[in-house]
CSV table of C-alpha atoms in Angstrom, one decimal:
chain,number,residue,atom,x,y,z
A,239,UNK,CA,14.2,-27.9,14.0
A,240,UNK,CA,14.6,-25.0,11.7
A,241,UNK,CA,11.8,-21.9,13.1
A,242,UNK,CA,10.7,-19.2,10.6
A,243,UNK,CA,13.1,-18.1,7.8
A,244,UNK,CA,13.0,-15.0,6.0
A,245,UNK,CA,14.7,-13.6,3.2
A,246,UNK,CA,16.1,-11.6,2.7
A,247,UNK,CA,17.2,-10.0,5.9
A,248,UNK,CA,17.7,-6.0,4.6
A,249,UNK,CA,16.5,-4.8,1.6
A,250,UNK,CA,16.9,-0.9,0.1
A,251,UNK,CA,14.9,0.1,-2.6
A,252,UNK,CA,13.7,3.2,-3.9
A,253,UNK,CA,10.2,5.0,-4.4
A,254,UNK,CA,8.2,3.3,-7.8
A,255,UNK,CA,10.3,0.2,-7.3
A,256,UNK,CA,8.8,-3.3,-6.3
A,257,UNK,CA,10.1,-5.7,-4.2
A,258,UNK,CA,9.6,-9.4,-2.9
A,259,UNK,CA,9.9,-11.1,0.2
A,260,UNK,CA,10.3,-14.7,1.0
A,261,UNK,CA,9.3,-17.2,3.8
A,262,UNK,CA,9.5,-20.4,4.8
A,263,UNK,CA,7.4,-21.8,7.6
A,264,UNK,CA,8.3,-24.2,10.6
A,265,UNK,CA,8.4,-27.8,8.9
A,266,UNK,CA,4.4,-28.8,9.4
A,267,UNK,CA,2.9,-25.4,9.4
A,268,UNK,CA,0.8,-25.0,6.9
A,269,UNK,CA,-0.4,-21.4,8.0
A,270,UNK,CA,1.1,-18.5,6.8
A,271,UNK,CA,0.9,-15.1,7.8
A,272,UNK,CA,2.6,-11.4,6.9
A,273,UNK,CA,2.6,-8.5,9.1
A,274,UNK,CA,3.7,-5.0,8.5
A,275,UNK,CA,5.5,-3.5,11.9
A,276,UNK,CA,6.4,0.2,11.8
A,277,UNK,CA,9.1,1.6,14.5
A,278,UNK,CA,7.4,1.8,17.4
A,279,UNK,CA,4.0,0.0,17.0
A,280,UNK,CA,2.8,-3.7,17.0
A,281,UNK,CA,2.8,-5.6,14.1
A,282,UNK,CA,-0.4,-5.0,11.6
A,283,UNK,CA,-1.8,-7.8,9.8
A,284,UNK,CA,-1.7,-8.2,6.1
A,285,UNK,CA,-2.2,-11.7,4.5
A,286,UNK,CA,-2.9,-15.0,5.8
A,287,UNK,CA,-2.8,-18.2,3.6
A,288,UNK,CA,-3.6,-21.4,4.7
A,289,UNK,CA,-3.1,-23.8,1.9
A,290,UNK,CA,-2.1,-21.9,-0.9
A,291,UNK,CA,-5.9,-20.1,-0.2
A,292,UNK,CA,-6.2,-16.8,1.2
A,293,UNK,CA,-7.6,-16.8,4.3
A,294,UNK,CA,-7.5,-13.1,5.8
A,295,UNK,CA,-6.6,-9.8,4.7
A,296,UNK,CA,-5.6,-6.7,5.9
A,297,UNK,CA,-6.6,-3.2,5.7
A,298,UNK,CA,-3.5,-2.3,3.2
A,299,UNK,CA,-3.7,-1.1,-0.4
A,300,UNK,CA,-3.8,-3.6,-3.7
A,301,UNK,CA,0.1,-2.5,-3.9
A,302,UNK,CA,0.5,-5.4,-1.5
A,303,UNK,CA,0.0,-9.3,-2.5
A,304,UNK,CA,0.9,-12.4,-1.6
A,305,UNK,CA,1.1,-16.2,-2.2
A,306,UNK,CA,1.9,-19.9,-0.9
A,307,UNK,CA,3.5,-22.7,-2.7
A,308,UNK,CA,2.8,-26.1,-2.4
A,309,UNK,CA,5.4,-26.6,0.2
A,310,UNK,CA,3.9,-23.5,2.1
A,311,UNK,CA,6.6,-21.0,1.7
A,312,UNK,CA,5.3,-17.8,0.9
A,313,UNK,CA,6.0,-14.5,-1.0
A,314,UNK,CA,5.2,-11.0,-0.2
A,315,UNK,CA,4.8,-8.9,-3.2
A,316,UNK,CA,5.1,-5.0,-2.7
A,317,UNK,CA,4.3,-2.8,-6.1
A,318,UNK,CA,5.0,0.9,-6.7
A,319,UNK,CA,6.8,1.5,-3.4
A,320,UNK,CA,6.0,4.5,-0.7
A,321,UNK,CA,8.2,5.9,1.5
A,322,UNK,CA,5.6,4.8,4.3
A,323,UNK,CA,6.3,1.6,3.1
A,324,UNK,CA,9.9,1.5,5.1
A,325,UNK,CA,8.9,-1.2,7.7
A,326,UNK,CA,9.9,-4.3,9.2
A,327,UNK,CA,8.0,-7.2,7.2
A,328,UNK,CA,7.2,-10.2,10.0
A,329,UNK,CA,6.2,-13.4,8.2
A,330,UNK,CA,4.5,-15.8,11.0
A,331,UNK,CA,3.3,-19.9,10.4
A,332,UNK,CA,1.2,-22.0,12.5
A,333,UNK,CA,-0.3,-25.5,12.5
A,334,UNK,CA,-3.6,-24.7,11.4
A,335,UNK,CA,-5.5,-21.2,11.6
A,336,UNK,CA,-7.6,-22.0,14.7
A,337,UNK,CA,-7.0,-18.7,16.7
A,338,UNK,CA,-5.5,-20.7,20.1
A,339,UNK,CA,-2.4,-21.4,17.8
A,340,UNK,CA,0.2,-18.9,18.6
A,341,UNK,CA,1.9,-17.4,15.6
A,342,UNK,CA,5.8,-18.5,15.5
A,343,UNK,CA,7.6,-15.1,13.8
A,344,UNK,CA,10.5,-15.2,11.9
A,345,UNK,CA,13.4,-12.1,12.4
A,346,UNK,CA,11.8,-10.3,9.7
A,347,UNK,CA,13.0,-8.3,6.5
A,348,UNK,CA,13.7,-4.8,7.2
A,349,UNK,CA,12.4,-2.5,4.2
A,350,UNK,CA,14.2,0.8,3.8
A,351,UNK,CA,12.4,3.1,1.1
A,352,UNK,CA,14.5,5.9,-0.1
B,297,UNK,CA,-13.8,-5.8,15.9
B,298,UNK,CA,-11.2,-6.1,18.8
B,299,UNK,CA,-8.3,-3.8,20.3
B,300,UNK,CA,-5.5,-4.0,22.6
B,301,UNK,CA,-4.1,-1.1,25.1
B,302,UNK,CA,-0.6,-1.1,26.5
B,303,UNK,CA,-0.9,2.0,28.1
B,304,UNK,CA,2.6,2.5,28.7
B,305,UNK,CA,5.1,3.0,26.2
B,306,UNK,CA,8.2,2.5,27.7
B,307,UNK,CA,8.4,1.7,31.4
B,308,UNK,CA,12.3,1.7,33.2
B,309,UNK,CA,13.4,-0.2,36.2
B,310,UNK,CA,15.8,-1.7,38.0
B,311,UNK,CA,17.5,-4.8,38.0
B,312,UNK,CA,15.8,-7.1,40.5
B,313,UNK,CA,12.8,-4.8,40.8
B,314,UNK,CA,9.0,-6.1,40.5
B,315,UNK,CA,7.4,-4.9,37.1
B,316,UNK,CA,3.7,-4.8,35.6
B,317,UNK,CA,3.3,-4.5,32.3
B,318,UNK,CA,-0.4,-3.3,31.6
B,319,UNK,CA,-3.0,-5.0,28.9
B,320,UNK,CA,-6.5,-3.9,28.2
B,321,UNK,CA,-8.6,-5.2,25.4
B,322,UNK,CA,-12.1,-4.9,24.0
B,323,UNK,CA,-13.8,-7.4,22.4
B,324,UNK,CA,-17.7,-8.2,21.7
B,325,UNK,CA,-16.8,-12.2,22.1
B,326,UNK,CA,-14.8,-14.2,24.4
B,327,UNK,CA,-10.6,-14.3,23.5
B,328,UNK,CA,-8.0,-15.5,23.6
B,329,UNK,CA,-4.6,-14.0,24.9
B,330,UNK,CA,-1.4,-13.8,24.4
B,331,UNK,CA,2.2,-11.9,25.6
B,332,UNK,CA,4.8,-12.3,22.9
B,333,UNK,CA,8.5,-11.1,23.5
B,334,UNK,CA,11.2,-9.3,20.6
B,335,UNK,CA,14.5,-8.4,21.6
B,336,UNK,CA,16.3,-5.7,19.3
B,337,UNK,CA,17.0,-6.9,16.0
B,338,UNK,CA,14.5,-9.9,16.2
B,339,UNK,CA,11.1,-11.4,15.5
B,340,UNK,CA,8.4,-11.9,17.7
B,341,UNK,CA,8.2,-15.1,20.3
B,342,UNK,CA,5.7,-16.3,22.6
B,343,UNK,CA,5.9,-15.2,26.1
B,344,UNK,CA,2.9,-17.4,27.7
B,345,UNK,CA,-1.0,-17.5,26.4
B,346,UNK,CA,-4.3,-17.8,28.2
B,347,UNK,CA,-6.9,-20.2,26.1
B,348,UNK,CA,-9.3,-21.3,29.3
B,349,UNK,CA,-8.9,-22.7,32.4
B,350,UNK,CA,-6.9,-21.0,35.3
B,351,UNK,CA,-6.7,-17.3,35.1
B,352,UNK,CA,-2.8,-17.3,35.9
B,353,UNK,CA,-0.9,-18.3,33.6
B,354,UNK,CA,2.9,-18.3,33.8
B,355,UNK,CA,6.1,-18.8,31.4
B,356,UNK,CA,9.4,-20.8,32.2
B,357,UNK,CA,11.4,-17.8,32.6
B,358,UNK,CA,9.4,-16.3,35.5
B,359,UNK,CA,6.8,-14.3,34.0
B,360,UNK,CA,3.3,-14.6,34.6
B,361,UNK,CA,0.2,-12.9,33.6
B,362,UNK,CA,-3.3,-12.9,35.1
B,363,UNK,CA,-6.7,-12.7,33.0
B,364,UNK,CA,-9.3,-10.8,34.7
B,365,UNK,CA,-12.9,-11.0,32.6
B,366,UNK,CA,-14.3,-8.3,34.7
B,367,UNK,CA,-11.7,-5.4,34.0
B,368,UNK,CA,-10.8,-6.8,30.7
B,369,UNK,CA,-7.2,-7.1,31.3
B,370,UNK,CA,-4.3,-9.5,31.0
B,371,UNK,CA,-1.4,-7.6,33.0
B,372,UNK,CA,1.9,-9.4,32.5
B,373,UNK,CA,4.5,-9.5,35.5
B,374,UNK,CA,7.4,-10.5,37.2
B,375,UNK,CA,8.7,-10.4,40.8
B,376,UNK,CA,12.5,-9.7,40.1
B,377,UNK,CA,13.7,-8.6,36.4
B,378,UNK,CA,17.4,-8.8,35.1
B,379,UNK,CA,19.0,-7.1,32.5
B,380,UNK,CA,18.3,-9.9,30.1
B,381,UNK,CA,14.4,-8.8,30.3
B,382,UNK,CA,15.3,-5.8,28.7
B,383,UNK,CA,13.2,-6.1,25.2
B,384,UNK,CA,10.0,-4.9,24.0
B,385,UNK,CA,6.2,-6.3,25.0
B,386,UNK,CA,3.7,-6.9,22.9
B,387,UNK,CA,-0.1,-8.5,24.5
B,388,UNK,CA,-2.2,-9.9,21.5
B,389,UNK,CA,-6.1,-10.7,21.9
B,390,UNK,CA,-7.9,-13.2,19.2
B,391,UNK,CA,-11.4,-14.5,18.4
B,392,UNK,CA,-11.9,-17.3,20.5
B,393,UNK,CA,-15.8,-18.3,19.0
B,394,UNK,CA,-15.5,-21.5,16.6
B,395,UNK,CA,-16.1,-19.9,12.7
B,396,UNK,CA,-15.4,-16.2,14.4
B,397,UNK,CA,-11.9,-14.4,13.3
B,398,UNK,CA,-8.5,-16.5,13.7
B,399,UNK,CA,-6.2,-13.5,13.3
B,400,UNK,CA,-4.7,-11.6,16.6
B,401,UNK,CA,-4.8,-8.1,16.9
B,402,UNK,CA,-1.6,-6.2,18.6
B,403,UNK,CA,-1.2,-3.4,21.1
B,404,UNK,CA,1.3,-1.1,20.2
B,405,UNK,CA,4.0,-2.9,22.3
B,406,UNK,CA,5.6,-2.0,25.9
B,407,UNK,CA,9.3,-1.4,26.0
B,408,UNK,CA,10.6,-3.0,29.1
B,409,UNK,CA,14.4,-1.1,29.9
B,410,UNK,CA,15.9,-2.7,33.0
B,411,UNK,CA,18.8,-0.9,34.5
B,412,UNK,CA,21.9,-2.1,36.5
């Protein structure tokens, strides 16, 4: 079974710019969730969506959004881009959003802001 | 509102050595617990998890980690580590109440650097 995809897998941009990043969940999962993960520290929580609805956010600016299709895939959505934006973006699905469900992580998109 | 310590950054050893990897949380409510695993260039993956029951719990690969209530901790180890091993540690803590928050919080992450 296919895990966690994410697309793409590097991504440059430049300061002002916007960007969007795409996942696709473990075949079943309806749970979706985005972390942020800086060199050097644990990943930090932005979205989670759990049928198309947003469940949880984040402590990030309005810059950052999200959504979930019908099929659960998911996009990140990044506006007016920082340089403290340069991150690794971890997308993460589950079953459900009961908090014994481990997340299952994708490879990530790594952000470079120049 | 929960957190999660690793108190060491990076910790080196050698091949077939013993290690400890050390987790401390604080919570208000009872948790649950996780280890996860990312080698260089990948995502996060589950190392082993403690819901309820036994206070050892232990993963297929020869890790194991301990849950102690008292000292709020949830130390992860292994007896004999090989060069494969060599990745970064991350312990997770979540909400375990019915209704109360479904979304871990991360420690800062352990990197693990076995030598030959």
């Amino acid at each position: 079974d296919a895990g966690v995809t994410q697309s793409p897998t590097h991504l440059i941009k430049t300061r002002g710019q916007q960007v969007t990043l795409r996942c696709s969940p473990i075949s079943g999962h309806k749970s979706v969730s985005w972390y942020q993960q800086v060199l050097g520290q644990g990943p930090q929580f932005i979205f989670q969506y759990y049928e198309k609805e947003e469940r949880g956010r984040g402590n990030f600016p309005d810059r950052f959004s999200a959504r979930q299709f019908p099929n659960y895939s998911s996009e990140l959505n990044v506006n007016a881009l920082l340089l403290g934006d340069s991150a690794l973006y971890l997308c993460a699905s589950s079953p459900g959003t009961h908090s014994n469900q481990p997340q299952h992580f994708g490879d990530g998109t790594r952000l470079s802001i120049l | 509102a929960q957190s999660v310590t690793q108190l060491d950054s990076q910790v080196p050893v050698f091949e077939e050595a013993p290690v400890e990897l050390r987790c401390n949380y604080s919570s208000s409510v009872s948790v649950y617990l996780f280890w996860y695993v990312q080698y260089p260039n990948q995502g996060l993956q589950l190392l082993l998890k403690y819901l309820s029951g036994s206070t050892l719990v232990e993963s297929i690969n020869g890790f194991e980690a301990e849950f102690n209530k008292s000292q709020t901790s949830f130390h992860l180890r292994k007896p004999s580590v090989h060069i494969s091993d060599t990745a970064e540690y991350f312990c997770a803590v979540s909400d375990s109440r019915t209704g109360g928050s479904y979304i871990p919080t991360f420690g800062r992450g352990t990197s693990l650097i076995v030598h030959p």
